[in-house]
Amino acid sequence: MNILVIGLNYAPEPVGIGPYTTGMAEALADAGHRVTVVCARPYYPSWSVPIAHRGRRARRYSEQGVTVVRLPIYVPAKPDGPRRLLHHLSFVAAAIPAVIAEARRRRPDVVVAVAPSLLSSVVARGAARLLGVPLWLHVQDFEVEAVFATGLLSGKSLLGGLLSRLAQGFERWSFGADRVSTISPQTCARLAGRGVALRKIIELRNWAAVDEIVPLSEASAYRAEWGIDRPHVAVYSGSIANKQGLGLIVAAAQRLQHRRDLAFVICGEGPQRAAIMAAAAGLDNIQFHALQPRERLSDLLGLASVHLLPQIAGAADLLLPSKLTNMLASGRPVVATAASGTGLAQEVEGCGIVTAPGNADAFAAAIERLVDDPQLGARLGQEGRRRAEERWSQSQILGRFERQLRELVA
């Protein structure tokens, strides 16, 4: 098949949606299909385009058997609500001529759109309808709700209420694809609740790198590199933005300062990094580091005695954090925040401890419990590894996706 993928994020972005769109495209190319990806220049999670990728013109080249078209777009240094909207609109504006050019070069048999950015579905749907080919929309998270849940936009004012209704109407229109996939049973249910026909809904999970990430039996090399001499380490690695609620980690570190056997490590980039570092000033039990190279991910995750996965209230069923799968693959237990019954709570149950969003006392107590009960931590970590192998196998997930895509085209 000739497959055209339209998605904002792509490699070499190390976290978020980019690695999964990349894995999807490369797996389809490995299966013998001709794959073209129209994406933005890399910028996430630092919200800054690397020097090597800057410029005013689109670039087109081959990566790992995939034709990649990288577009210059507006990337705000401070991505608040209005600036994010401009960011997404700039991608749409740049993608329209790029998609037309790619369709002329090689007519696609199917168009795949990845949301976020949901606005890219405008380009994808237009191309699919004009060419008379099916459209597959893959929803990584419900960004309309997330924008309001994280406070990037407020729906309380008259203008905010109008924007909310317009955004929800646009979301319903965008879901009018031939197939709509998403990453968990709970997000599938949200699609059905928005009127998407059950026959169109497909669960397409984010996978774990179970071959790359293995439970460490010896001390991680990061201990010596970062001068960590405390027996236990609580680790967060990923984007540092609004929806993560990483202030909770700082609050837990403050409450557990008396524990001389416990250190906290935060690795990541994002718009909230400076604020989080400022909040942690004066604490001697917390370290901040940049995102680490992909090839060292197993060492980084193996540094953890416990992984930390905070989320703000209301976000747990709008998205399933992609970092969870690799946390589980590392064979270490997880402390997550989510309301009971949400998708995140159900995924973590049995391989970690779930506390209420925003409850720093409960979050700190859960970390202490796992540190003080190594047998419990080992049991939960082993269950997490088993689930990663059983539920999040990359070859199984992408093999099933490729077959479903062929069926749709047929």
XYZ file of C-alpha atoms in Angstrom:
410
model
C 0.000 0.000 0.000
C 0.886 3.661 -0.367
C 0.278 5.118 3.099
C 0.234 8.834 3.915
C 0.630 9.685 7.615
C -0.082 13.223 8.860
C 1.058 13.928 12.405
C 2.649 16.816 14.251
C 5.287 14.861 16.185
C 7.957 12.456 14.931
C 11.515 11.257 15.631
C 13.962 12.323 16.915
C 11.590 13.584 19.610
C 12.408 11.272 22.540
C 9.116 11.281 24.468
C 5.410 11.836 23.934
C 3.610 10.926 20.724
C 6.610 11.184 18.381
C 8.202 7.799 19.174
C 4.887 6.005 18.577
C 4.127 7.661 15.241
C 7.706 6.846 14.243
C 7.386 3.222 15.315
C 4.090 2.913 13.448
C 5.526 4.320 10.212
C 8.705 2.247 10.364
C 6.773 -0.957 11.092
C 4.544 -0.359 8.061
C 7.643 0.266 5.921
C 9.239 -2.935 7.255
C 6.067 -4.782 6.223
C 6.714 -3.704 2.622
C 4.463 -0.654 2.328
C 5.469 2.739 0.905
C 5.049 5.197 3.770
C 5.210 8.993 3.687
C 4.997 11.034 6.899
C 4.172 14.752 6.902
C 5.239 16.172 10.275
C 6.714 19.219 11.982
C 10.369 19.778 12.725
C 11.281 18.254 16.099
C 10.611 20.545 19.074
C 9.081 18.476 21.905
C 9.338 18.425 24.921
C 11.674 21.446 25.118
C 9.442 23.540 22.805
C 12.541 24.553 20.898
C 13.670 23.438 17.431
C 17.278 22.147 17.401
C 19.687 24.225 15.320
C 20.202 21.385 12.843
C 16.482 21.410 11.978
C 15.885 25.157 11.711
C 15.070 26.915 8.458
C 12.164 28.340 6.494
C 11.671 25.558 3.966
C 10.215 22.091 4.222
C 12.706 19.254 4.044
C 12.062 15.880 2.460
C 14.287 12.836 2.924
C 14.281 9.122 3.731
C 14.624 7.780 7.279
C 14.559 4.047 8.058
C 12.656 3.308 4.850
C 10.092 6.080 5.457
C 9.802 9.263 3.375
C 9.684 12.081 5.939
C 8.552 15.605 5.074
C 9.449 18.022 7.887
C 7.624 21.351 7.954
C 8.699 24.659 9.487
C 6.000 25.796 11.926
C 5.529 28.256 14.759
C 6.879 26.844 18.047
C 6.137 29.072 21.067
C 8.714 29.237 23.847
C 5.844 29.623 26.326
C 3.016 27.392 25.043
C -0.077 28.842 26.707
C -3.540 28.276 25.239
C -3.615 30.948 22.480
C -0.013 30.263 21.438
C -0.698 26.523 21.251
C -3.647 27.225 18.958
C -1.403 29.272 16.666
C 1.165 26.480 16.847
C -1.382 23.924 15.615
C -2.815 26.268 12.976
C 0.659 26.876 11.584
C 1.058 23.128 11.124
C -2.234 22.959 9.221
C -1.183 25.849 6.969
C 2.176 24.232 6.203
C 0.701 20.744 5.782
C -1.850 21.656 3.080
C 0.663 22.321 0.248
C 2.932 19.512 1.486
C 0.122 16.936 1.363
C -0.961 18.133 -2.096
C 2.617 17.732 -3.343
C 2.967 14.246 -1.830
C -0.380 13.110 -3.265
C 0.777 14.220 -6.717
C 4.016 12.312 -6.329
C 2.305 9.130 -5.200
C -1.422 8.757 -4.707
C -2.047 7.191 -1.275
C -4.303 4.188 -0.741
C -5.102 5.346 2.785
C -4.524 8.452 4.906
C -3.641 8.127 8.608
C -3.974 11.185 10.867
C -2.548 11.321 14.391
C -4.105 13.520 17.087
C -2.813 15.622 18.677
C -2.897 17.670 16.605
C -6.603 17.155 16.010
C -6.484 20.119 13.621
C -4.370 17.966 11.285
C -7.550 15.968 10.667
C -8.761 18.908 8.538
C -5.919 18.303 6.084
C -6.156 14.512 6.351
C -9.913 14.398 5.856
C -9.775 16.808 2.937
C -7.061 14.750 1.234
C -8.850 11.442 1.837
C -12.185 12.715 0.511
C -10.698 14.413 -2.558
C -8.695 11.294 -3.441
C -11.527 8.899 -2.613
C -9.475 6.856 -0.130
C -10.249 5.804 3.455
C -9.193 7.868 6.477
C -7.870 6.397 9.732
C -7.728 8.772 12.726
C -5.573 7.733 15.696
C -6.373 9.623 18.918
C -3.549 9.677 21.445
C -5.431 11.944 23.850
C -8.535 14.097 23.962
C -6.800 17.420 23.553
C -9.935 19.574 23.574
C -10.814 18.454 27.094
C -7.164 18.453 28.131
C -6.728 22.112 27.152
C -9.546 23.119 29.511
C -8.711 20.537 32.218
C -5.118 21.767 32.494
C -6.132 25.430 32.615
C -4.512 26.420 29.312
C -7.910 27.849 28.383
C -10.836 28.634 30.656
C -14.378 27.690 29.752
C -15.948 29.784 32.535
C -16.163 33.131 30.732
C -18.613 33.879 27.936
C -15.821 33.786 25.368
C -14.333 30.656 26.945
C -17.714 28.905 26.865
C -18.105 29.771 23.187
C -14.609 28.473 22.437
C -15.382 25.285 24.351
C -18.558 24.632 22.345
C -16.826 25.370 19.053
C -13.939 23.071 19.972
C -16.282 20.248 20.962
C -18.202 20.625 17.722
C -14.971 20.505 15.748
C -13.908 17.400 17.696
C -17.152 15.588 16.801
C -16.633 16.515 13.131
C -13.039 15.265 13.252
C -14.148 11.871 14.554
C -16.013 11.272 11.295
C -13.249 9.048 9.904
C -13.637 5.547 8.468
C -11.744 4.161 11.472
C -10.956 5.868 14.779
C -8.389 4.209 17.014
C -7.240 5.145 20.493
C -4.959 3.797 23.183
C -7.031 2.166 25.944
C -10.449 0.653 26.687
C -11.401 3.826 28.559
C -10.534 6.143 25.678
C -12.429 3.792 23.345
C -15.461 4.262 25.596
C -15.012 8.046 25.395
C -15.120 7.822 21.595
C -18.358 5.850 21.777
C -19.749 8.451 24.169
C -19.031 11.111 21.550
C -21.136 9.301 18.976
C -18.481 7.335 17.089
C -20.009 4.089 15.811
C -18.701 1.032 17.651
C -17.816 -0.683 14.357
C -15.371 2.158 13.632
C -13.596 2.137 17.019
C -10.343 0.197 17.367
C -8.020 -0.071 20.360
C -4.440 0.641 19.296
C -2.247 0.695 22.381
C 1.068 2.409 22.817
C 3.658 -0.317 23.178
C 6.502 -0.986 25.579
C 10.080 -1.455 24.431
C 10.268 -4.862 26.129
C 13.335 -5.893 24.120
C 15.270 -2.686 24.845
C 14.203 -2.251 28.460
C 14.927 -5.122 30.809
C 14.889 -5.241 34.639
C 18.407 -4.536 35.939
C 19.970 -7.038 38.295
C 22.947 -4.782 39.100
C 23.266 -1.122 40.043
C 22.488 1.389 37.290
C 25.499 3.241 35.886
C 23.662 6.500 36.621
C 24.277 6.035 40.346
C 27.996 6.708 39.964
C 27.548 9.337 37.221
C 25.120 11.419 39.265
C 26.711 10.765 42.670
C 23.663 9.033 44.147
C 24.709 7.205 47.320
C 21.260 6.676 48.834
C 19.826 3.146 48.597
C 16.472 4.128 47.089
C 15.617 6.416 44.184
C 12.205 7.713 43.082
C 12.353 8.615 39.382
C 10.274 10.680 36.967
C 11.332 10.986 33.320
C 9.371 12.783 30.619
C 7.722 16.060 29.733
C 7.497 18.761 32.410
C 4.246 20.537 31.572
C 0.860 21.463 33.057
C -0.914 18.127 32.899
C 1.839 16.220 34.713
C 1.409 18.110 37.978
C 5.056 17.612 38.956
C 4.723 19.985 41.880
C 3.448 16.906 43.684
C 6.892 15.297 43.417
C 8.527 18.361 44.967
C 5.924 18.312 47.749
C 6.672 14.623 48.398
C 10.415 15.331 48.460
C 9.784 18.050 51.067
C 7.769 15.673 53.231
C 10.403 12.949 52.961
C 13.484 15.094 53.552
C 14.128 13.209 56.770
C 14.633 9.983 54.782
C 18.376 9.881 54.230
C 17.928 6.596 52.345
C 15.800 8.124 49.556
C 16.640 10.427 46.636
C 14.357 11.909 43.957
C 15.378 12.301 40.299
C 13.460 14.272 37.657
C 14.650 13.962 34.044
C 12.907 16.021 31.425
C 12.239 19.216 29.553
C 9.194 21.407 29.157
C 7.565 24.744 29.899
C 7.195 24.071 33.652
C 10.783 22.948 34.277
C 12.045 26.316 35.611
C 9.070 26.660 37.974
C 9.498 23.119 39.317
C 13.223 23.638 39.865
C 12.516 26.889 41.688
C 9.998 25.130 43.951
C 12.652 22.513 44.796
C 15.338 25.056 45.678
C 17.012 24.195 48.966
C 16.076 20.494 48.909
C 19.109 18.209 49.063
C 17.190 15.055 48.175
C 16.168 15.921 44.606
C 18.149 16.148 41.363
C 17.186 17.492 37.932
C 18.670 16.187 34.687
C 17.995 16.488 30.976
C 16.192 13.743 29.081
C 18.594 10.869 28.596
C 19.459 9.145 25.286
C 17.088 6.455 24.084
C 19.839 3.853 24.095
C 20.310 4.414 27.848
C 16.627 4.209 28.761
C 16.978 0.779 30.373
C 19.736 2.091 32.666
C 17.686 5.150 33.580
C 14.508 3.237 34.374
C 16.550 0.627 36.225
C 17.867 3.370 38.513
C 14.413 3.593 40.099
C 13.317 1.840 43.242
C 9.940 3.321 42.369
C 8.633 5.245 39.348
C 6.540 8.387 39.807
C 3.590 9.171 37.537
C 1.604 12.165 38.778
C -1.286 13.573 36.726
C -3.553 16.485 37.536
C -7.180 15.765 38.394
C -9.313 15.229 35.302
C -6.477 14.141 33.008
C -6.377 10.420 33.780
C -9.054 9.398 31.262
C -8.198 12.019 28.638
C -4.883 10.283 28.004
C -2.897 7.264 29.125
C 0.679 8.465 29.695
C 2.930 6.752 27.166
C 5.765 6.611 29.700
C 3.801 4.073 31.791
C 4.496 1.186 29.419
C 8.270 1.477 29.727
C 8.046 2.008 33.484
C 6.313 -1.350 33.729
C 8.815 -2.971 31.359
C 11.629 -1.985 33.748
C 10.226 -4.279 36.431
C 9.894 -1.486 39.002
C 6.688 -0.495 40.845
C 4.817 2.730 40.051
C 3.168 5.363 42.225
C 0.544 7.149 40.116
C -2.181 9.669 40.831
C -5.629 9.053 39.384
C -9.240 8.879 40.484
C -10.636 5.433 41.190
C -12.068 3.734 38.112
C -10.122 5.776 35.564
C -8.075 4.083 32.864
C -4.768 5.005 34.482
C -5.882 3.654 37.863
C -6.939 0.357 36.323
C -3.694 -0.037 34.396
C -1.542 0.621 37.486
C -3.597 -1.489 39.898
C -1.654 -4.631 40.755
C 1.702 -3.264 39.621
C 1.853 -0.111 41.708
C -0.021 2.173 44.087
C -2.606 4.754 43.025
C -3.315 7.849 45.116
C -5.734 10.741 44.659
C -4.538 13.575 42.385
C -3.065 16.485 44.320
C -2.799 14.610 47.648
C 0.871 15.091 48.526
C 0.588 13.272 51.868
C -0.836 10.145 50.250
C 1.671 10.331 47.400
C 4.597 10.543 49.847
C 3.158 7.747 51.991
C 2.881 5.452 48.960
C 6.536 6.080 48.092
C 7.540 5.312 51.685
C 5.501 2.133 51.707
C 7.292 0.756 48.646
C 10.704 1.792 49.967
C 10.036 0.142 53.343
C 8.535 -3.050 51.903
C 10.964 -4.327 49.228
C 9.029 -7.577 48.865
C 5.880 -5.665 47.925
C 7.874 -3.509 45.494
C 9.441 -6.573 43.885
C 6.079 -8.306 43.522
C 4.420 -5.267 41.950
C 7.418 -4.719 39.660
C 7.347 -8.320 38.447
C 3.651 -8.024 37.671
C 4.325 -4.819 35.753
C 6.943 -6.568 33.620
C 4.556 -9.450 32.946
C 1.856 -7.037 31.818
C 4.271 -5.150 29.585
C 5.191 -8.382 27.828
C 1.574 -9.554 27.602
C -0.327 -6.347 26.787
C 2.212 -4.032 25.198
C 4.215 -6.114 22.757
C 5.227 -3.822 19.873
C 5.274 -6.577 17.256
C 1.800 -7.821 18.206
C 0.221 -4.358 18.429
C 1.661 -3.073 15.152
C 1.141 -6.385 13.368
C -2.553 -6.233 14.228
C -2.708 -2.577 13.132
C -1.134 -3.397 9.768
C -3.699 -6.166 9.155
C -6.590 -3.852 10.110
C -5.248 -1.162 7.794
C -5.099 -3.655 4.897
C -8.670 -4.740 5.632
C -9.839 -1.121 5.582
C -8.200 -0.471 2.218
C -9.558 -3.727 0.806
